[in-house]
Coordinates of C-alpha atoms and ligand atoms in Angstrom, one line a residue:
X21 CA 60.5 -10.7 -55.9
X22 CA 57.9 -11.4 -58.6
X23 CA 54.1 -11.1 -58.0
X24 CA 51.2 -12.2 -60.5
X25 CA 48.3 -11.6 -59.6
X26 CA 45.3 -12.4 -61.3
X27 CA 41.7 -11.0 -61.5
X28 CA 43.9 -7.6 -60.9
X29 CA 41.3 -5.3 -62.4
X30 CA 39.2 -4.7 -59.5
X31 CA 39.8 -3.2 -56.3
X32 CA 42.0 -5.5 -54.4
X33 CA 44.0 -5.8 -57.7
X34 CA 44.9 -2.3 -57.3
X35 CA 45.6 -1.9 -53.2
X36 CA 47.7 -5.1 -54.1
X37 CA 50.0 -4.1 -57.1
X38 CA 50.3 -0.4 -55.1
X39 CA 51.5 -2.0 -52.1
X40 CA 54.2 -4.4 -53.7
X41 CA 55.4 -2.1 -56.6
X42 CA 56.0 0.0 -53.4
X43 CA 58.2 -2.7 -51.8
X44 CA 60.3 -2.7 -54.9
X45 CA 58.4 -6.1 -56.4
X46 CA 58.0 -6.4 -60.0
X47 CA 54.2 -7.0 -60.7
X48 CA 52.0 -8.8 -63.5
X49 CA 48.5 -7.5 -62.8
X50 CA 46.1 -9.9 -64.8
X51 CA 42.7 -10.0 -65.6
X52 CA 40.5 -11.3 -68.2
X53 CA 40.8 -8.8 -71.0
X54 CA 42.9 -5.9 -70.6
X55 CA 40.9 -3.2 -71.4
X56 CA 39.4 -4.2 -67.7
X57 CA 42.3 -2.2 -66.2
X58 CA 41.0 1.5 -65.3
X59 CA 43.6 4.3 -66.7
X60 CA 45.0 4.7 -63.7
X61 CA 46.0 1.3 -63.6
X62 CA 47.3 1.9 -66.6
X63 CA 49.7 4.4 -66.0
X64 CA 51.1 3.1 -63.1
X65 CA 54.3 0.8 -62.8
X66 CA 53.9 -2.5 -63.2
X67 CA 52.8 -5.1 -66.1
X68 CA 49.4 -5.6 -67.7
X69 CA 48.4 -8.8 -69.1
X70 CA 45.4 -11.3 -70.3
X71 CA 44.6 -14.6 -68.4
X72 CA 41.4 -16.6 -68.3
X73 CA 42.4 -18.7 -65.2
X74 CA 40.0 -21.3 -66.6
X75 CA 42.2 -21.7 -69.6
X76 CA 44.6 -24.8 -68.2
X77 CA 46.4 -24.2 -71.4
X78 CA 47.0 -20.8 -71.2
X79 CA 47.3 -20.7 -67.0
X80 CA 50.4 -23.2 -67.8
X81 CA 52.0 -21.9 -70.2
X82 CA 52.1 -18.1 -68.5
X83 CA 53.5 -19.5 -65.1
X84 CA 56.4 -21.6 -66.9
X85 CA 56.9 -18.0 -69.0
X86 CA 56.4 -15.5 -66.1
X87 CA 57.8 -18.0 -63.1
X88 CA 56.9 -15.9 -60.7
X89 CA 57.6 -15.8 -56.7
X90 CA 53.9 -15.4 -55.9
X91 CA 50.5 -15.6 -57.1
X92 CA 47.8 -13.7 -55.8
X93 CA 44.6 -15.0 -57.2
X94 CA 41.9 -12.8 -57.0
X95 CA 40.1 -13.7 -60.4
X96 CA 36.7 -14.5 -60.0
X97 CA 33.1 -13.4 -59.7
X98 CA 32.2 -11.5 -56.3
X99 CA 28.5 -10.7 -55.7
X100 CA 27.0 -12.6 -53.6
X101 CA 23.3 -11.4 -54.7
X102 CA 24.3 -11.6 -57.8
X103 CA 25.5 -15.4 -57.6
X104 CA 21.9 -16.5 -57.4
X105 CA 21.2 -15.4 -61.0
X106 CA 24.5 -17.0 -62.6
X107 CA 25.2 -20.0 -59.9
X108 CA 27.0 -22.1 -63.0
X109 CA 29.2 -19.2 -63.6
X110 CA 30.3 -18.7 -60.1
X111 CA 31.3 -22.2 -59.7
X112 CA 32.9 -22.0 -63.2
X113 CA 34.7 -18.5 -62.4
X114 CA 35.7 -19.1 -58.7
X115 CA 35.9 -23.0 -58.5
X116 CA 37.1 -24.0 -61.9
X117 CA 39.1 -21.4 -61.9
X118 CA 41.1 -22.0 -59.0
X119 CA 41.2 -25.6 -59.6
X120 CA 43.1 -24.9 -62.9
X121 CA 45.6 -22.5 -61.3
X122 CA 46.5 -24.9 -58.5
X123 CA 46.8 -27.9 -61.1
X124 CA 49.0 -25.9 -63.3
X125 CA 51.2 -24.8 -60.3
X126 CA 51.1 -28.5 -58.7
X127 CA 52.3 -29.6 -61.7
X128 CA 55.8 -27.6 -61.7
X129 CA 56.0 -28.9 -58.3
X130 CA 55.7 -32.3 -59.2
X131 CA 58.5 -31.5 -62.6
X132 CA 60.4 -30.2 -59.9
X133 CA 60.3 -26.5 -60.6
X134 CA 60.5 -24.1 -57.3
X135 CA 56.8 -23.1 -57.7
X136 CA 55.3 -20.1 -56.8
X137 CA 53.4 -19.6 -53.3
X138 CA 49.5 -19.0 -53.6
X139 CA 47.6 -16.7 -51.7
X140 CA 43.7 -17.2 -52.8
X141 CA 41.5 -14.9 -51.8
X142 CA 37.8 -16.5 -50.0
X143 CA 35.4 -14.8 -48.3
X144 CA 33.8 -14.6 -45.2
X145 CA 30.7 -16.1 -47.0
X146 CA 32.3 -19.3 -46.7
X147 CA 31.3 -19.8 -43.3
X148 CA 28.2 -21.2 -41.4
X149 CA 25.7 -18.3 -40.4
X150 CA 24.3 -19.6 -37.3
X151 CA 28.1 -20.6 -36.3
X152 CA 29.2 -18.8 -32.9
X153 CA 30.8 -15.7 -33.6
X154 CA 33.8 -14.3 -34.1
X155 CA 34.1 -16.4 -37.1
X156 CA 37.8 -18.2 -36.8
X157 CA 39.9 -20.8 -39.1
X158 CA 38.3 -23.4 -37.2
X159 CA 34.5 -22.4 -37.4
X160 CA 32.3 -24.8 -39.5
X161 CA 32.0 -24.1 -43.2
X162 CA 28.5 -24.0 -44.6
X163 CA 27.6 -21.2 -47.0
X164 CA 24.2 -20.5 -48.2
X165 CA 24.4 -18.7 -51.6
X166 CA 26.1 -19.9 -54.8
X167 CA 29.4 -17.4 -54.5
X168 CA 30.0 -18.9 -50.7
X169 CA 29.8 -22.6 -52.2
X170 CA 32.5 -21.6 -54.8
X171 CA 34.4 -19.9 -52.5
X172 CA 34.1 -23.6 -49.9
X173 CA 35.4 -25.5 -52.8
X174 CA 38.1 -23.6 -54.2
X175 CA 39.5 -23.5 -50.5
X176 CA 39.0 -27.0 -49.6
X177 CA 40.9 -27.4 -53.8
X178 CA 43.6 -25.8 -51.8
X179 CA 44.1 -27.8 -49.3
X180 CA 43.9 -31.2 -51.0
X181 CA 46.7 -29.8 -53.3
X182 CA 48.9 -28.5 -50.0
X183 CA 48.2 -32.0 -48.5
X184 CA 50.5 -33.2 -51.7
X185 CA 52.8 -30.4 -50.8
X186 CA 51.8 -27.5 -53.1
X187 CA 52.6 -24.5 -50.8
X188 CA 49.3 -21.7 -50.5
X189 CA 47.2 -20.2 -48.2
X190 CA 43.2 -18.8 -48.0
X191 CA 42.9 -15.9 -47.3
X192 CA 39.6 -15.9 -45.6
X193 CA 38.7 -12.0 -46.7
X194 CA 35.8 -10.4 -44.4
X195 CA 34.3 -7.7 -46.2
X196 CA 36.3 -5.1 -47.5
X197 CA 35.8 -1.8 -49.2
X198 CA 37.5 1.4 -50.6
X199 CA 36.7 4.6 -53.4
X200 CA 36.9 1.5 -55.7
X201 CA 34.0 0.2 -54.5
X202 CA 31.3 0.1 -57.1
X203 CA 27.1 0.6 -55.8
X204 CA 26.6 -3.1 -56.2
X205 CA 27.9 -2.8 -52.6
X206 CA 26.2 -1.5 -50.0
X207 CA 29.0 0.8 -49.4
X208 CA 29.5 1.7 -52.9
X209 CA 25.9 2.8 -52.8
X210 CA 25.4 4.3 -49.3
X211 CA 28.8 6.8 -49.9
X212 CA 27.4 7.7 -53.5
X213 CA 24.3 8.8 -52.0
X214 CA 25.2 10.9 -49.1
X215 CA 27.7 12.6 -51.8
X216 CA 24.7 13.4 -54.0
X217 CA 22.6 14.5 -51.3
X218 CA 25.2 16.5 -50.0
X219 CA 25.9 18.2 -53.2
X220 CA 22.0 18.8 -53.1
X221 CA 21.6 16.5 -56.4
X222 CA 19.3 13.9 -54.4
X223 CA 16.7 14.0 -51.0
X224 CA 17.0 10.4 -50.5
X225 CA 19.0 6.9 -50.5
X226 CA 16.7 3.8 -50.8
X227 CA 18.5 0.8 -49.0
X228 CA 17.3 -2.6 -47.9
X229 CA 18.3 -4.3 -44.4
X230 CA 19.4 -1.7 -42.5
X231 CA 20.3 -4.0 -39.3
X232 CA 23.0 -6.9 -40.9
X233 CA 26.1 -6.5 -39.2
X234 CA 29.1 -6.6 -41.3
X235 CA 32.6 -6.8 -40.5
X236 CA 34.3 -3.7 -42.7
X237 CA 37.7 -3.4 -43.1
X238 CA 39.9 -1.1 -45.8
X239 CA 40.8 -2.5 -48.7
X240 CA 44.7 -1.3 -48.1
X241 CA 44.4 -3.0 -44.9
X242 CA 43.6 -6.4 -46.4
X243 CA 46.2 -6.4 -49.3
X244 CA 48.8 -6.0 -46.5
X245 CA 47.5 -8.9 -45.0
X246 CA 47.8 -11.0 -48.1
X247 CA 51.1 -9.8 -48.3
X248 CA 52.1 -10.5 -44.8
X249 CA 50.8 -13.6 -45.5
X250 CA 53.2 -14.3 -48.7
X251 CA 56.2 -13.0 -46.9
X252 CA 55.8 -15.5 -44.0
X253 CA 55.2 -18.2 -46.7
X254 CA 52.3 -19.3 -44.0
X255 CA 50.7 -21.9 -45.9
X256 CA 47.6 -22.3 -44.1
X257 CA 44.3 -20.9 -44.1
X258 CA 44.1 -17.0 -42.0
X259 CA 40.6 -15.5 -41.4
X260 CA 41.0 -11.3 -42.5
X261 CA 39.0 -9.3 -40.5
X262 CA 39.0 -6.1 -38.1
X263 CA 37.2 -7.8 -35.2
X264 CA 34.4 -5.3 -35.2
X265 CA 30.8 -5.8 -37.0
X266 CA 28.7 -2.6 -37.6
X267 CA 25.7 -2.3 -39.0
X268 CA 24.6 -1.2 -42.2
X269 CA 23.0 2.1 -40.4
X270 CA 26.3 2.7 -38.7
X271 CA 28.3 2.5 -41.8
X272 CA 25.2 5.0 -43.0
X273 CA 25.4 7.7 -40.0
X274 CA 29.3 7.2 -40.6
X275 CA 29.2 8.5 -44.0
X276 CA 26.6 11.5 -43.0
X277 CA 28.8 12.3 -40.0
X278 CA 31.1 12.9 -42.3
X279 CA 30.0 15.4 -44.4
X280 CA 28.6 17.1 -41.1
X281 CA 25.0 15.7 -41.2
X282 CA 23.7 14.0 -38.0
X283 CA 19.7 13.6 -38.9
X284 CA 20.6 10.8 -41.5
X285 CA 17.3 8.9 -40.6
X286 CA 15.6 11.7 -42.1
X287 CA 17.4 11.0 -46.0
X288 CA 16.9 7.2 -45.5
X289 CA 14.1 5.0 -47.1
X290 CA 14.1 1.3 -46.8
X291 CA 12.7 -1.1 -49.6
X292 CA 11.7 -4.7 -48.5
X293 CA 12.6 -5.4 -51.9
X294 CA 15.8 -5.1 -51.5
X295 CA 15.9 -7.2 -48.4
X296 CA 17.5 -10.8 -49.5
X297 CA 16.0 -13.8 -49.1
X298 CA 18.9 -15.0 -47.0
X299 CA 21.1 -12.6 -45.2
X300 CA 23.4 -13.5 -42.9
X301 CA 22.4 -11.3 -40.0
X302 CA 26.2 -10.7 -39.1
X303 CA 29.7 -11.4 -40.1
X304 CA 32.3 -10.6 -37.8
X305 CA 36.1 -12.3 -37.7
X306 CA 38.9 -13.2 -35.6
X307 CA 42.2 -12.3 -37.5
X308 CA 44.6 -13.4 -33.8
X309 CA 46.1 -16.3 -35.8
X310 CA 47.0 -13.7 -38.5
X311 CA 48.1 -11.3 -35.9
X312 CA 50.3 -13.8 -33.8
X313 CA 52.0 -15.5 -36.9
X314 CA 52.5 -12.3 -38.8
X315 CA 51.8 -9.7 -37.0
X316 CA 49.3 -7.9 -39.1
X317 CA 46.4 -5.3 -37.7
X318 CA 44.2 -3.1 -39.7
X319 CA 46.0 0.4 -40.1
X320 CA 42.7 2.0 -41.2
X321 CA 40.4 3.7 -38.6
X322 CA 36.7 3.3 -39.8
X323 CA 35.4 6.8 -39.5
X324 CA 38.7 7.9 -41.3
X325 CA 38.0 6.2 -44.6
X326 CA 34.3 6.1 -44.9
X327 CA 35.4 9.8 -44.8
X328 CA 37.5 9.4 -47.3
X329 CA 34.9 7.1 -49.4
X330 CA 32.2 9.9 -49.6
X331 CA 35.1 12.6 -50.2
X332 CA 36.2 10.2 -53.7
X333 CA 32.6 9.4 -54.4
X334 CA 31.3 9.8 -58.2
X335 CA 28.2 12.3 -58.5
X336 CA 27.4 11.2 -61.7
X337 CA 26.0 7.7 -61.4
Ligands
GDP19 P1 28.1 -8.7 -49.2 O1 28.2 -8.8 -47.7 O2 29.3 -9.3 -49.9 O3 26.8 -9.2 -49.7 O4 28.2 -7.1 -49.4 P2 27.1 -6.0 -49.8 O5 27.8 -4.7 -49.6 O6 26.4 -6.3 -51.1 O7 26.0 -6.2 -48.6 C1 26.3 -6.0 -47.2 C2 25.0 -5.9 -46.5 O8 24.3 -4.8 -46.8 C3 24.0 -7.1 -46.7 O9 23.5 -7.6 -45.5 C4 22.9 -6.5 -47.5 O10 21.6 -7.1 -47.3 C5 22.9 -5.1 -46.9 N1 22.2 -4.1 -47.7 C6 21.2 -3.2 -47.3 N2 20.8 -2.4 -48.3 C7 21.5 -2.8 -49.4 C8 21.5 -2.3 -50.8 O11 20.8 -1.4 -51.2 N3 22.4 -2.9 -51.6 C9 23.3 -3.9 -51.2 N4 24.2 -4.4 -52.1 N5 23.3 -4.4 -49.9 C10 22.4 -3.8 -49.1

């Protein structure tokens, strides 16, 4: 089997390719330039390559080269408190983006052409805050930040293409985190600071709402599901999530616990401005379609890798 995947650079790029080279696939990883690709990436198995999934040009004449079995399409912009300063982008990144990719792939459908199966990555951002929880395939969409709204309209992009017969699935990803997590996340941030102040290089980590409950899972945990969702050739749309919300302040006592500090109230400030303007107070999914059609669970135990997140944290930034 053949995998591209696009936006491969980043963390789910990485869990992916490891996951599937490990399974015997050969793999294009894909991103915009490739000096994006890390060393490790690098010296791994597996092809590098340049695509600007916005480039309908390009997009078409790499999938009637490469032909591959599946795409993964990852590519795209990903904070969401970010999206508010470069709205135009995300919707130019995320929608357009996606829009080309399933036009280029519709069209060797419609020549004919066995065309490849798309698995596209969305976000739990997609869906509407005040909606009752756990968030399912069925719960209303309605996202309130720029990245959710690109996210909306690449999925429903999707399914007016699989209405003509194209064959994909969303992959509706509930937030998901690893040692490749940069500090843009709160993750990123939280396990970099209780390394630092563990190491005795820092007395305090400055975080914003400490109460939003978030739905973590591993990152490893989620590329299987996209997987599991390729093998099955499932084309429709599977929410990705553990089930369990924590809150910020568990994911922070988490990471103290696990460098044997219990008093993690006492290294914590909180600064309203970093509080959001809009901040959905918690995100929690229910994966049971995933389960019952593929039979995918999360693998990873929380306490385990926010253990290990702290253990492969940088010092240095
Ligand atoms: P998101 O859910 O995709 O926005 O992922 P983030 O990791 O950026 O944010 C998760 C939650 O952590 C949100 O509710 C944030 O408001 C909250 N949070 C609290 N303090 C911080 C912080 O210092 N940085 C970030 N990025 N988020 C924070």
């Amino acid at each position: 089997m053949f995998a591209l995947i696009t936006g491969a650079a980043g963390q789910d790029g990485w869990f992916l390719a490891d996951q599937l080279l490990a399974r015997g696939w050969r793999v294009r990883s894909t991103s915009l330039a490739e000096s994006d690709f890390a060393p490790d990436h690098r010296a791994r198995d597996g092809e590098l390559g340049c695509l600007d999934v916005t480039d309908a040009a390009l997009v078409t004449s790499t999938l009637e080269e490469l032909r591959p079995d599946v795409i993964f399409h990852l590519a795209g912009l990903s904070s969401v408190g970010g999206s508010w300063a470069r709205p135009a982008d995300y919707l130019t990144a995320n929608t357009v983006g996606t829009c080309t990719l399933l036009a280029a792939v519709n069209q060797l459908r419609t020549s004919g052409i066995d065309h490849p199966f798309i698995v596209n990555a969305s976000s739990a951002e997609v869906f509407a805050e005040d909606a009752p929880l756990p968030f399912s395939e069925t719960t209303p969409l309605n996202p309130l930040n720029p990245y959710g709204v690109s996210k909306v309209a690449a999925q429903f992009m999707l399914g007016a293409f699989r209405a003509q017969g194209l064959l994909g699935s969303n992959a509706i990803l509930f937030n998901h985190e690893s040692h490749l997590r940069p500090a843009t996340f709160v993750t990123g941030k939280i396990v970099r600071g209780v390394a630092r102040i563990h190491a005795g290089l820092a007395d305090e980590l400055v975080l914003g709402n400490l109460a939003a409950r978030r739905d973590w899972l591993h990152a490893s945990d989620v590329a299987a599901a996209m997987i599991a969702i390729a093998d099955r050739r499932a084309a429709q749309d599977f929410v990705v999530a553990s089930g369990v919300s924590r809150t910020v302040g568990d994911f922070v006592a988490a990471a103290f616990a696990s460098v044997g500090i219990a008093n993690w109230q006492d290294f914590i400030r909180t600064d309203p401005a970093l509080l959001r303007a809009t901040d959905a107070p918690e995100l929690r999914g229910d994966s049971s379609l995933l389960t019952a059609t593929t039979g995918w669970r999360p693998q990873r135990q929380f306490e385990e890798w926010v253990g290990e997140m702290v253990e492969r944290a940088p010092l240095d930034d």
